Amino acid sequence: MKPSQITGAALAALVFGATPTLAEVSPLDLVQPVAEYKIYVSEKLETLTRDTKAFTDAVKAGDVARAKALFAPTRMSYESVEPIAELFSDLDGSIDSRADDHEKREEDPGFTGFHRLEYGLFAKNSTDGLAPIADKLMADVTELETRISDLALPPEKVVGGAAALMEEVAATKISGEEDRYSGTDLWDFRGNFDGSKTIFELVRPLLTDDAAFVAKVDKSFDTVDATLAKYREGEGYAPYEKLTDGDRKVLAANVNTLAEDLSTLRGKLGLN
């Protein structure tokens, strides 16, 4: 093959040692979607920082009702970009760990972040002793925004994030363990869903050779979207406890189908 005849797919094979499934998908093709996703992440983190400030200010002011009201909407921005936040395991652990991750559970001094504040607000209906936790969360979120602003996002992590967000919902969140004290799990699901769909929409132009796959994923996204929409209440979502076992099984099945569809996305773009 003459140099002038080397296609984008062949170039990717020479550079990465594998031939992408779709014709003409090269590393260069991913530059624009990844750049646009970086903008999306930056905007979400800017919102997260602003909302976390309002949330933690309410905690420190002892305003339980306002802090409770701000908890779920504040978390949505974090949930939408979670695969990128998890690149910094130290910050992800301090911002978003659950009681189960710590030896002494809720009483463990290492249990900090959103869920420690959630425990105080919703399980104890109090802000007593939460000011230092609030300050640490604010500092951690600010540091996360700073670190990610300087980060070159790995394409495989970006593309893989579409499936990872849905897989996490299916594997660990359907049970209600994520927001166990507040019952605001559906807000998190929406954040995960929005983040996943954003990634898929950004790489959609690279999938023109696989219309059947795109149609299948679109249908799965529509199904999950419609399922979540059933539980809208006002500007938010119903408490998770209102969902019956049957409701949760349907939601789990729909999310699993979407996650399975998206699990092939990296391979289709030559990123496995």
Coordinates of C-alpha atoms in Angstrom, one line a residue:
M1 CA 0.0 0.0 0.0
K2 CA 1.4 3.4 -1.0
P3 CA 1.5 6.1 1.7
S4 CA -1.1 8.1 -0.3
Q5 CA -3.5 5.1 -0.1
I6 CA -3.4 4.6 3.7
T7 CA -6.8 5.3 5.1
G8 CA -7.7 6.7 8.5
A9 CA -8.6 3.2 9.6
A10 CA -5.3 1.8 8.4
L11 CA -3.4 4.6 10.1
A12 CA -5.1 3.8 13.4
A13 CA -4.1 0.2 12.9
L14 CA -0.5 1.1 12.4
V15 CA -0.5 3.4 15.4
F16 CA -2.6 1.4 17.9
G17 CA -2.2 -2.1 16.6
A18 CA -5.9 -2.7 15.9
T19 CA -8.3 -1.9 13.1
P20 CA -11.5 -0.1 14.1
T21 CA -14.8 -1.8 13.3
L22 CA -16.2 1.2 11.5
A23 CA -14.5 2.4 8.3
E24 CA -12.4 5.5 8.4
V25 CA -12.5 6.0 12.2
S26 CA -9.1 7.3 13.2
P27 CA -7.6 8.9 16.3
L28 CA -8.0 12.3 14.5
D29 CA -11.7 11.7 14.2
L30 CA -12.1 11.6 17.9
V31 CA -10.4 14.9 18.5
Q32 CA -13.5 17.0 18.0
P33 CA -15.9 14.9 20.1
V34 CA -13.5 14.7 22.9
A35 CA -12.9 18.5 22.8
E36 CA -16.6 19.1 22.9
Y37 CA -17.0 16.7 25.8
K38 CA -14.3 18.5 27.7
I39 CA -16.4 21.7 27.3
Y40 CA -19.4 19.8 28.6
V41 CA -17.5 18.5 31.6
S42 CA -16.1 22.0 32.4
E43 CA -19.6 23.5 32.3
K44 CA -20.9 20.7 34.6
L45 CA -18.1 21.2 37.0
E46 CA -18.6 25.0 37.1
T47 CA -22.3 24.3 37.9
L48 CA -21.2 21.7 40.5
T49 CA -18.9 24.2 42.2
R50 CA -21.5 26.9 42.3
D51 CA -24.3 24.6 43.5
T52 CA -22.0 23.0 46.1
K53 CA -21.3 26.5 47.5
A54 CA -25.0 27.2 48.0
F55 CA -25.5 23.7 49.5
T56 CA -22.7 23.8 51.9
D57 CA -23.5 27.4 52.9
A58 CA -27.0 26.2 53.9
V59 CA -25.5 23.3 55.9
K60 CA -23.1 25.7 57.8
A61 CA -26.0 28.1 58.4
G62 CA -28.0 25.3 60.1
D63 CA -30.7 25.6 57.5
V64 CA -31.8 22.0 57.3
A65 CA -34.8 22.5 55.0
R66 CA -32.8 24.5 52.4
A67 CA -29.8 22.0 52.6
K68 CA -32.2 19.1 52.0
A69 CA -33.8 20.8 49.1
L70 CA -30.4 21.5 47.5
F71 CA -28.8 18.1 48.0
A72 CA -30.3 16.2 45.0
P73 CA -30.0 18.9 42.3
T74 CA -26.4 19.7 43.4
R75 CA -25.4 16.1 43.0
M76 CA -26.7 15.8 39.4
S77 CA -23.8 17.6 37.9
Y78 CA -21.3 15.3 39.6
E79 CA -23.2 12.2 38.5
S80 CA -23.3 13.3 34.9
V81 CA -19.5 13.4 34.7
E82 CA -18.7 10.7 37.2
P83 CA -16.4 8.6 34.9
I84 CA -14.1 11.6 34.6
A85 CA -14.3 12.5 38.3
E86 CA -13.2 8.9 39.1
L87 CA -9.9 9.5 37.4
F88 CA -8.9 11.2 40.6
S89 CA -9.7 8.4 43.1
D90 CA -8.7 10.4 46.1
L91 CA -11.2 13.2 45.4
D92 CA -13.9 10.8 44.3
G93 CA -13.5 8.9 47.5
S94 CA -13.8 11.9 49.7
I95 CA -16.6 13.5 47.7
D96 CA -18.8 10.5 46.9
S97 CA -18.0 7.5 49.1
R98 CA -20.7 5.6 50.9
A99 CA -20.8 4.5 54.5
D100 CA -20.1 0.9 53.4
D101 CA -16.7 2.0 52.1
H102 CA -15.5 2.7 55.7
E103 CA -14.8 0.4 58.6
K104 CA -16.9 2.2 61.1
R105 CA -19.6 3.1 58.5
E106 CA -21.4 6.4 59.4
E107 CA -19.3 6.9 62.5
D108 CA -16.0 6.6 60.6
P109 CA -14.0 9.9 60.5
G110 CA -13.0 9.0 56.9
F111 CA -16.6 9.1 55.8
T112 CA -17.0 12.5 54.3
G113 CA -18.5 14.2 51.3
F114 CA -22.1 14.3 50.0
H115 CA -23.3 11.1 51.6
R116 CA -22.0 12.1 55.1
L117 CA -23.9 15.3 54.8
E118 CA -26.9 13.4 53.5
Y119 CA -26.8 11.2 56.6
G120 CA -26.7 14.1 59.0
L121 CA -29.5 16.0 57.1
F122 CA -31.9 13.2 56.3
A123 CA -31.2 10.5 58.9
K124 CA -30.6 12.8 61.9
N125 CA -32.5 15.9 60.6
S126 CA -29.6 18.0 61.9
T127 CA -26.6 20.0 60.8
D128 CA -24.8 19.5 64.1
G129 CA -21.1 18.9 63.5
L130 CA -21.4 19.1 59.8
A131 CA -19.6 22.4 59.2
P132 CA -16.1 20.8 58.8
I133 CA -17.6 18.2 56.5
A134 CA -19.2 20.9 54.4
D135 CA -15.9 22.9 54.2
K136 CA -14.0 19.8 53.1
L137 CA -16.6 19.0 50.4
M138 CA -16.4 22.5 49.1
A139 CA -12.6 22.3 49.0
D140 CA -12.6 18.9 47.3
V141 CA -15.1 20.0 44.6
T142 CA -13.0 23.1 43.9
E143 CA -9.9 21.0 43.6
L144 CA -11.6 18.6 41.3
E145 CA -12.6 21.4 39.0
T146 CA -9.0 22.7 39.0
R147 CA -7.5 19.3 38.2
I148 CA -9.9 18.4 35.4
S149 CA -9.4 21.8 33.8
D150 CA -5.7 20.9 33.2
L151 CA -6.5 17.3 32.1
A152 CA -6.3 15.9 28.6
L153 CA -9.3 13.5 28.5
P154 CA -8.4 10.0 27.4
P155 CA -10.7 9.1 24.4
E156 CA -11.2 5.6 25.6
K157 CA -12.3 6.9 29.0
V158 CA -14.7 9.4 27.4
V159 CA -16.3 6.9 25.1
G160 CA -16.3 4.1 27.7
G161 CA -18.1 6.5 30.1
A162 CA -21.3 6.2 28.1
A163 CA -21.6 2.5 29.1
A164 CA -20.0 3.0 32.6
L165 CA -22.6 5.4 33.7
M166 CA -25.5 3.1 32.9
E167 CA -23.6 0.0 34.2
E168 CA -23.2 1.6 37.5
V169 CA -26.9 2.4 37.8
A170 CA -27.7 -1.2 36.9
A171 CA -25.1 -2.8 39.1
T172 CA -25.2 -0.8 42.3
K173 CA -27.8 1.9 42.3
I174 CA -31.1 0.2 41.4
S175 CA -31.1 -1.2 45.0
G176 CA -31.4 2.3 46.4
E177 CA -28.1 2.1 48.2
E178 CA -26.6 5.3 46.7
D179 CA -28.9 7.8 48.4
R180 CA -30.2 5.6 51.1
Y181 CA -30.9 8.4 53.6
S182 CA -32.6 10.8 51.3
G183 CA -34.3 8.6 48.7
T184 CA -33.1 11.0 45.9
D185 CA -31.7 8.2 43.8
L186 CA -33.8 9.1 40.7
W187 CA -32.1 12.5 40.5
D188 CA -28.8 10.6 40.3
F189 CA -30.1 8.3 37.6
R190 CA -31.1 11.3 35.6
G191 CA -27.6 12.8 35.9
N192 CA -26.0 9.5 34.9
F193 CA -28.5 9.2 31.9
D194 CA -27.8 12.8 30.7
G195 CA -24.0 12.2 30.9
S196 CA -24.2 9.0 29.0
K197 CA -26.4 10.4 26.3
T198 CA -24.2 13.4 25.8
I199 CA -21.2 11.1 25.1
F200 CA -23.3 9.1 22.6
E201 CA -24.5 12.2 20.8
L202 CA -21.0 13.6 20.4
V203 CA -19.7 10.4 18.8
R204 CA -22.9 9.8 16.7
P205 CA -21.3 11.3 13.6
L206 CA -18.6 8.6 13.7
L207 CA -21.3 5.8 13.6
T208 CA -22.8 6.6 10.2
D209 CA -21.8 3.1 8.9
D210 CA -23.8 1.4 11.5
A211 CA -27.3 2.8 11.3
A212 CA -28.9 -0.3 12.9
F213 CA -26.7 0.1 16.0
V214 CA -27.5 3.8 16.3
A215 CA -31.3 3.1 15.9
K216 CA -31.1 0.4 18.6
V217 CA -29.3 2.7 21.1
D218 CA -31.7 5.6 20.3
K219 CA -34.6 3.3 21.2
S220 CA -32.9 2.2 24.4
F221 CA -32.2 5.8 25.4
D222 CA -35.9 6.7 24.7
T223 CA -37.1 3.8 26.8
V224 CA -35.0 4.7 29.8
D225 CA -36.0 8.4 29.4
A226 CA -39.7 7.5 29.3
T227 CA -39.3 5.3 32.3
L228 CA -37.6 8.0 34.4
A229 CA -40.2 10.5 33.2
K230 CA -42.9 8.5 34.9
Y231 CA -41.6 9.4 38.3
R232 CA -41.2 13.2 37.8
E233 CA -42.6 15.3 40.5
G234 CA -42.5 19.1 40.0
E235 CA -39.0 20.0 39.1
G236 CA -37.5 16.8 40.4
Y237 CA -38.3 13.2 41.1
A238 CA -40.4 11.1 43.4
P239 CA -38.7 9.6 46.5
Y240 CA -37.2 6.3 45.5
E241 CA -39.2 4.4 48.2
K242 CA -42.4 5.1 46.1
L243 CA -41.2 2.7 43.4
T244 CA -42.5 -0.8 43.8
D245 CA -40.4 -3.9 43.3
G246 CA -42.0 -4.2 39.9
D247 CA -41.1 -0.6 39.0
R248 CA -37.5 -1.2 40.0
K249 CA -37.4 -4.4 37.9
V250 CA -38.6 -2.6 34.9
L251 CA -36.2 0.2 35.4
A252 CA -33.3 -2.2 35.9
A253 CA -34.2 -4.2 32.7
N254 CA -34.4 -1.0 30.6
V255 CA -31.1 0.3 32.0
N256 CA -29.4 -3.0 31.5
T257 CA -30.5 -3.1 27.9
L258 CA -29.0 0.3 27.3
A259 CA -25.8 -0.5 29.1
E260 CA -25.4 -3.6 27.0
D261 CA -25.9 -1.6 23.8
L262 CA -23.4 1.0 24.9
S263 CA -20.8 -1.6 26.0
T264 CA -19.9 -2.2 22.4
L265 CA -19.3 1.5 21.6
R266 CA -15.6 1.5 22.4
G267 CA -15.0 -1.4 20.2
K268 CA -16.9 0.1 17.3
L269 CA -14.7 3.2 17.5
G270 CA -11.4 1.1 17.7
L271 CA -10.7 2.0 21.4
N272 CA -10.6 -1.5 22.9

